[in-house]
């Protein structure tokens, strides 16, 4: 019984230490979540404005001839099967609950529905997604690890530059950004947004998810030229789309990590309560046994 009591006591001590760790990790995740939400709130206004401008251009039919004039290799052969790439945003670390598994599962379902048996490429932002698809023999054409807890715009520019370069070289014909959209601290929803090519259909799909702009048919007088204006606006649009997705995904990651650590702390509390009850019962049983043995010994002596 003594050994059993020591084992239970050791488990109680180790579980309490684990609870201290999970409590600390929960506080860190909460701090990161609060910090990134401040950035997300301030950035949302800019993203909404740039998307509104591009949507108005699309509704004015300025973007209608963009795909034909872009010079992309796929535009020369309409009968050719489109090669699709998927920019998948996951975390570099674990202990984020079901965050990574949800992204990967939903992305796989989207790929199955959209690409089927056709050839496709994986562009991975985050180590978990990259490792998952490499182990399964998928074509991971690009990966980026080490995204900051609160990503900067310069980090995203590197990703956008590489992705657009691959697109202009004709390595793929269309690109979707797949990530977890932050709803609140307990809920996130999967999103797959078309980033390339930048055309009226993709922009309309973006607007339907993020901003509400009234349909319009106004015509624009563009100076110095449509091409020069689009050369400035569309890169900003692409950067805002990817940066917004990474900010959104990171927010969901921190929220999922905070929730997972809180759940772990709660489970540790339940386990400690159960072990303490077990310890007290075992101790009470040991004391009762000792008292019974002492009483029995006294009776035996008195009978002599």
Tab-separated table of C-alpha atoms in Angstrom:
chain	number	residue	atom	x	y	z
A	1	UNK	CA	0.000	0.000	0.000
A	2	UNK	CA	2.925	2.361	0.801
A	3	UNK	CA	4.365	1.945	-2.695
A	4	UNK	CA	0.920	2.567	-4.186
A	5	UNK	CA	0.514	5.747	-2.151
A	6	UNK	CA	3.925	6.974	-3.296
A	7	UNK	CA	3.037	6.273	-6.934
A	8	UNK	CA	-0.215	8.213	-6.692
A	9	UNK	CA	1.532	11.084	-4.884
A	10	UNK	CA	4.194	11.191	-7.625
A	11	UNK	CA	1.504	11.313	-10.324
A	12	UNK	CA	-0.229	14.186	-8.521
A	13	UNK	CA	3.020	16.144	-8.353
A	14	UNK	CA	3.913	15.563	-12.013
A	15	UNK	CA	0.385	16.463	-13.170
A	16	UNK	CA	0.500	19.706	-11.196
A	17	UNK	CA	3.791	20.590	-12.918
A	18	UNK	CA	2.220	19.823	-16.293
A	19	UNK	CA	-0.728	22.064	-15.404
A	20	UNK	CA	1.672	24.907	-14.626
A	21	UNK	CA	3.223	24.515	-18.071
A	22	UNK	CA	-0.117	24.436	-19.907
A	23	UNK	CA	-1.352	27.449	-17.915
A	24	UNK	CA	1.757	29.388	-18.920
A	25	UNK	CA	1.377	28.356	-22.571
A	26	UNK	CA	-2.272	29.402	-22.507
A	27	UNK	CA	-1.293	32.848	-21.220
A	28	UNK	CA	1.371	33.182	-23.937
A	29	UNK	CA	-1.109	32.203	-26.659
A	30	UNK	CA	-3.648	34.670	-25.273
A	31	UNK	CA	-1.049	37.448	-25.374
A	32	UNK	CA	-0.132	36.583	-28.973
A	33	UNK	CA	-3.813	36.457	-29.920
A	34	UNK	CA	-4.487	39.887	-28.413
A	35	UNK	CA	-1.442	41.316	-30.165
A	36	UNK	CA	-2.268	39.960	-33.619
A	37	UNK	CA	-5.920	40.989	-33.327
A	38	UNK	CA	-4.796	44.605	-32.992
A	39	UNK	CA	-2.849	44.268	-36.259
A	40	UNK	CA	-5.721	42.462	-37.947
A	41	UNK	CA	-8.233	45.140	-36.980
A	42	UNK	CA	-6.076	47.971	-38.316
A	43	UNK	CA	-5.222	46.054	-41.490
A	44	UNK	CA	-8.814	45.070	-42.240
A	45	UNK	CA	-9.724	48.633	-43.224
A	46	UNK	CA	-6.915	48.834	-45.794
A	47	UNK	CA	-7.757	45.390	-47.200
A	48	UNK	CA	-11.429	46.320	-47.483
A	49	UNK	CA	-10.581	49.506	-49.392
A	50	UNK	CA	-8.184	47.880	-51.872
A	51	UNK	CA	-10.684	45.085	-52.548
A	52	UNK	CA	-13.451	47.633	-53.030
A	53	UNK	CA	-11.366	49.543	-55.595
A	54	UNK	CA	-10.476	46.391	-57.529
A	55	UNK	CA	-14.089	45.210	-57.441
A	56	UNK	CA	-15.259	48.521	-58.892
A	57	UNK	CA	-12.689	48.147	-61.674
A	58	UNK	CA	-13.976	44.638	-62.346
A	59	UNK	CA	-17.588	45.820	-62.448
A	60	UNK	CA	-16.538	48.527	-64.894
A	61	UNK	CA	-15.112	45.786	-67.193
A	62	UNK	CA	-11.588	47.206	-67.028
A	63	UNK	CA	-10.286	43.745	-66.074
A	64	UNK	CA	-12.127	41.876	-68.844
A	65	UNK	CA	-9.153	41.786	-71.191
A	66	UNK	CA	-6.560	41.306	-68.505
A	67	UNK	CA	-6.075	37.548	-68.908
A	68	UNK	CA	-5.652	37.883	-72.659
A	69	UNK	CA	-3.081	40.650	-72.321
A	70	UNK	CA	-1.124	39.172	-69.421
A	71	UNK	CA	1.087	37.029	-71.628
A	72	UNK	CA	0.687	33.987	-69.381
A	73	UNK	CA	1.493	30.777	-71.181
A	74	UNK	CA	-1.839	29.134	-70.426
A	75	UNK	CA	-3.731	31.826	-72.273
A	76	UNK	CA	-2.427	30.606	-75.609
A	77	UNK	CA	-4.061	27.187	-75.383
A	78	UNK	CA	-7.628	27.214	-74.086
A	79	UNK	CA	-8.028	23.449	-74.620
A	80	UNK	CA	-5.128	22.650	-72.310
A	81	UNK	CA	-6.012	21.257	-68.876
A	82	UNK	CA	-5.432	23.874	-66.207
A	83	UNK	CA	-2.630	23.191	-63.782
A	84	UNK	CA	-3.682	24.339	-60.338
A	85	UNK	CA	-1.527	25.260	-57.350
A	86	UNK	CA	-2.704	25.475	-53.757
A	87	UNK	CA	-1.058	27.821	-51.258
A	88	UNK	CA	-1.761	26.056	-47.951
A	89	UNK	CA	-1.214	27.923	-44.685
A	90	UNK	CA	-0.501	25.811	-41.592
A	91	UNK	CA	1.579	26.257	-38.453
A	92	UNK	CA	5.234	25.359	-37.922
A	93	UNK	CA	4.612	23.832	-34.511
A	94	UNK	CA	2.225	21.524	-32.740
A	95	UNK	CA	0.097	21.978	-29.622
A	96	UNK	CA	-2.514	23.943	-31.560
A	97	UNK	CA	-5.387	21.517	-31.143
A	98	UNK	CA	-7.066	20.395	-34.359
A	99	UNK	CA	-5.959	23.493	-36.288
A	100	UNK	CA	-3.523	21.811	-38.694
A	101	UNK	CA	-5.596	18.666	-39.187
A	102	UNK	CA	-8.663	20.774	-40.040
A	103	UNK	CA	-6.772	22.822	-42.637
A	104	UNK	CA	-5.255	19.757	-44.270
A	105	UNK	CA	-8.495	17.742	-44.244
A	106	UNK	CA	-10.574	20.566	-45.733
A	107	UNK	CA	-7.860	21.350	-48.283
A	108	UNK	CA	-7.713	17.721	-49.404
A	109	UNK	CA	-11.473	17.715	-49.892
A	110	UNK	CA	-11.272	20.941	-51.877
A	111	UNK	CA	-8.435	19.569	-54.052
A	112	UNK	CA	-10.395	16.374	-54.688
A	113	UNK	CA	-13.421	18.386	-55.733
A	114	UNK	CA	-11.578	20.994	-57.790
A	115	UNK	CA	-8.658	19.110	-59.362
A	116	UNK	CA	-9.673	15.458	-59.123
A	117	UNK	CA	-7.083	13.341	-60.922
A	118	UNK	CA	-5.487	16.336	-62.654
A	119	UNK	CA	-1.955	17.398	-61.853
A	120	UNK	CA	-1.546	20.033	-59.142
A	121	UNK	CA	1.157	21.641	-57.009
A	122	UNK	CA	1.409	22.397	-53.314
A	123	UNK	CA	2.849	25.697	-52.095
A	124	UNK	CA	3.221	25.340	-48.337
A	125	UNK	CA	3.428	28.161	-45.811
A	126	UNK	CA	4.176	26.407	-42.515
A	127	UNK	CA	6.098	23.267	-41.688
A	128	UNK	CA	3.166	21.005	-40.807
A	129	UNK	CA	1.573	21.283	-44.238
A	130	UNK	CA	4.878	20.894	-46.036
A	131	UNK	CA	5.869	17.787	-44.054
A	132	UNK	CA	2.420	16.224	-44.508
A	133	UNK	CA	2.380	16.510	-48.292
A	134	UNK	CA	6.041	15.599	-48.776
A	135	UNK	CA	5.599	12.373	-46.790
A	136	UNK	CA	2.713	11.436	-49.087
A	137	UNK	CA	4.661	12.071	-52.255
A	138	UNK	CA	2.807	15.202	-53.373
A	139	UNK	CA	4.509	17.800	-55.517
A	140	UNK	CA	5.545	20.486	-53.001
A	141	UNK	CA	6.918	23.115	-55.359
A	142	UNK	CA	7.558	25.770	-52.705
A	143	UNK	CA	7.644	26.024	-48.942
A	144	UNK	CA	8.098	28.849	-46.460
A	145	UNK	CA	8.793	28.163	-42.799
A	146	UNK	CA	9.224	30.405	-39.815
A	147	UNK	CA	6.353	32.862	-40.239
A	148	UNK	CA	6.378	35.281	-37.302
A	149	UNK	CA	3.741	35.109	-34.589
A	150	UNK	CA	2.638	38.534	-35.825
A	151	UNK	CA	3.617	38.446	-39.535
A	152	UNK	CA	5.056	41.533	-41.184
A	153	UNK	CA	4.205	42.788	-44.643
A	154	UNK	CA	7.799	42.254	-45.823
A	155	UNK	CA	7.541	38.529	-45.056
A	156	UNK	CA	4.488	38.247	-47.282
A	157	UNK	CA	6.126	40.172	-50.118
A	158	UNK	CA	8.735	37.415	-50.403
A	159	UNK	CA	6.000	34.815	-50.722
A	160	UNK	CA	3.962	36.839	-53.232
A	161	UNK	CA	7.071	37.557	-55.336
A	162	UNK	CA	7.980	33.874	-55.540
A	163	UNK	CA	4.411	32.794	-56.291
A	164	UNK	CA	3.877	35.381	-59.048
A	165	UNK	CA	7.244	34.502	-60.579
A	166	UNK	CA	6.244	30.832	-60.747
A	167	UNK	CA	2.896	31.835	-62.260
A	168	UNK	CA	4.482	34.079	-64.900
A	169	UNK	CA	6.881	31.259	-65.848
A	170	UNK	CA	3.837	29.083	-66.536
A	171	UNK	CA	4.463	26.549	-63.764
A	172	UNK	CA	0.741	26.664	-62.955
A	173	UNK	CA	-2.339	28.366	-64.405
A	174	UNK	CA	-4.349	29.226	-61.293
A	175	UNK	CA	-3.699	29.523	-57.582
A	176	UNK	CA	-5.932	29.070	-54.540
A	177	UNK	CA	-5.067	30.194	-51.012
A	178	UNK	CA	-6.309	27.661	-48.418
A	179	UNK	CA	-6.434	28.557	-44.729
A	180	UNK	CA	-8.536	28.725	-41.548
A	181	UNK	CA	-10.571	31.927	-41.244
A	182	UNK	CA	-10.840	33.299	-37.695
A	183	UNK	CA	-14.446	33.802	-36.567
A	184	UNK	CA	-13.981	34.022	-32.800
A	185	UNK	CA	-11.830	32.462	-30.093
A	186	UNK	CA	-13.691	29.155	-30.340
A	187	UNK	CA	-14.684	28.971	-34.007
A	188	UNK	CA	-12.739	29.091	-37.262
A	189	UNK	CA	-13.883	28.194	-40.765
A	190	UNK	CA	-11.967	26.919	-43.781
A	191	UNK	CA	-11.557	29.195	-46.781
A	192	UNK	CA	-10.181	28.581	-50.269
A	193	UNK	CA	-9.769	31.857	-52.167
A	194	UNK	CA	-8.640	32.253	-55.753
A	195	UNK	CA	-5.563	34.483	-55.945
A	196	UNK	CA	-4.365	34.011	-59.534
A	197	UNK	CA	-5.197	34.831	-62.214
A	198	UNK	CA	-6.633	38.167	-61.112
A	199	UNK	CA	-9.858	38.322	-63.099
A	200	UNK	CA	-13.422	39.484	-62.594
A	201	UNK	CA	-14.624	36.052	-61.430
A	202	UNK	CA	-11.960	35.721	-58.731
A	203	UNK	CA	-12.477	39.275	-57.502
A	204	UNK	CA	-16.242	38.829	-57.336
A	205	UNK	CA	-15.705	35.687	-55.261
A	206	UNK	CA	-13.463	37.622	-52.883
A	207	UNK	CA	-15.982	40.407	-52.512
A	208	UNK	CA	-18.789	37.995	-51.701
A	209	UNK	CA	-16.815	36.691	-48.693
A	210	UNK	CA	-15.244	39.832	-47.296
A	211	UNK	CA	-16.934	43.065	-48.297
A	212	UNK	CA	-20.339	44.236	-49.383
A	213	UNK	CA	-20.135	46.596	-52.339
A	214	UNK	CA	-23.228	47.645	-54.225
A	215	UNK	CA	-23.219	46.594	-57.895
A	216	UNK	CA	-22.266	49.426	-60.200
A	217	UNK	CA	-21.970	49.999	-63.942
A	218	UNK	CA	-20.071	53.297	-63.920
A	219	UNK	CA	-17.266	53.786	-66.429
A	220	UNK	CA	-13.852	55.085	-65.400
A	221	UNK	CA	-11.593	57.548	-67.172
A	222	UNK	CA	-8.187	56.048	-66.438
A	223	UNK	CA	-4.959	58.029	-66.467
A	224	UNK	CA	-2.203	57.585	-67.480
A	225	UNK	CA	-3.464	54.239	-68.873
A	226	UNK	CA	-5.385	51.172	-67.753
A	227	UNK	CA	-2.260	49.033	-67.965
A	228	UNK	CA	-0.166	51.329	-65.774
A	229	UNK	CA	-2.924	51.683	-63.184
A	230	UNK	CA	-3.445	47.930	-63.011
A	231	UNK	CA	0.312	47.372	-62.722
A	232	UNK	CA	0.164	49.315	-59.458
A	233	UNK	CA	-3.178	48.168	-58.038
A	234	UNK	CA	-3.140	44.442	-58.806
A	235	UNK	CA	0.188	43.661	-57.064
A	236	UNK	CA	-1.150	45.496	-54.008
A	237	UNK	CA	-4.327	43.448	-54.280
A	238	UNK	CA	-2.369	40.168	-54.410
A	239	UNK	CA	-0.186	41.200	-51.489
A	240	UNK	CA	-3.209	42.247	-49.451
A	241	UNK	CA	-4.942	38.940	-50.186
A	242	UNK	CA	-2.005	36.781	-49.077
A	243	UNK	CA	-1.087	38.979	-46.115
A	244	UNK	CA	-4.703	39.046	-44.962
A	245	UNK	CA	-4.927	35.251	-45.274
A	246	UNK	CA	-1.723	34.727	-43.276
A	247	UNK	CA	-2.839	37.191	-40.584
A	248	UNK	CA	-6.212	35.465	-40.449
A	249	UNK	CA	-4.616	32.013	-40.283
A	250	UNK	CA	-2.174	33.075	-37.566
A	251	UNK	CA	-5.054	34.516	-35.539
A	252	UNK	CA	-6.876	31.190	-35.807
A	253	UNK	CA	-3.677	29.364	-34.860
A	254	UNK	CA	-3.181	31.389	-31.660
A	255	UNK	CA	-6.855	31.018	-30.749
A	256	UNK	CA	-6.669	27.251	-31.311
A	257	UNK	CA	-3.467	27.030	-29.253
A	258	UNK	CA	-5.050	28.993	-26.402
A	259	UNK	CA	-8.145	26.774	-26.458
A	260	UNK	CA	-6.047	23.599	-26.585
A	261	UNK	CA	-3.909	24.675	-23.623
A	262	UNK	CA	-6.987	25.653	-21.620
A	263	UNK	CA	-8.505	22.252	-22.343
A	264	UNK	CA	-5.253	20.584	-21.265
A	265	UNK	CA	-5.240	22.606	-18.013
A	266	UNK	CA	-8.865	21.676	-17.337
A	267	UNK	CA	-8.101	18.007	-17.964
A	268	UNK	CA	-5.125	18.264	-15.602
A	269	UNK	CA	-7.389	19.741	-12.912
A	270	UNK	CA	-9.836	16.851	-13.345
A	271	UNK	CA	-7.010	14.303	-13.196
A	272	UNK	CA	-5.530	15.908	-10.085
A	273	UNK	CA	-8.933	15.837	-8.347
A	274	UNK	CA	-9.354	12.178	-9.257
A	275	UNK	CA	-5.837	11.274	-8.089
A	276	UNK	CA	-6.228	13.181	-4.830
A	277	UNK	CA	-9.485	11.338	-4.143
A	278	UNK	CA	-7.732	8.056	-4.938
A	279	UNK	CA	-4.814	9.022	-2.680
A	280	UNK	CA	-7.071	9.997	0.223
A	281	UNK	CA	-9.078	6.793	-0.065
A	282	UNK	CA	-5.919	4.671	-0.156
A	283	UNK	CA	-4.493	6.570	2.816
A	284	UNK	CA	-7.739	6.167	4.751
A	285	UNK	CA	-7.764	2.450	3.971
A	286	UNK	CA	-4.162	2.123	5.157
A	287	UNK	CA	-4.934	3.952	8.401
A	288	UNK	CA	-8.040	1.806	8.956
A	289	UNK	CA	-5.971	-1.347	8.414
A	290	UNK	CA	-3.341	-0.192	10.903
A	291	UNK	CA	-5.989	0.635	13.521
A	292	UNK	CA	-7.608	-2.781	12.993
A	293	UNK	CA	-4.239	-4.514	13.434
A	294	UNK	CA	-3.463	-2.560	16.610
A	295	UNK	CA	-6.911	-3.290	18.066
A	296	UNK	CA	-6.563	-6.976	17.213
A	297	UNK	CA	-3.174	-7.102	18.913
A	298	UNK	CA	-4.519	-5.464	22.063
A	299	UNK	CA	-7.391	-7.935	22.257
A	300	UNK	CA	-4.991	-10.833	21.864
A	301	UNK	CA	-2.817	-9.527	24.698
A	302	UNK	CA	-5.791	-8.950	26.965
A	303	UNK	CA	-6.968	-12.505	26.481
A	304	UNK	CA	-3.631	-13.831	27.669
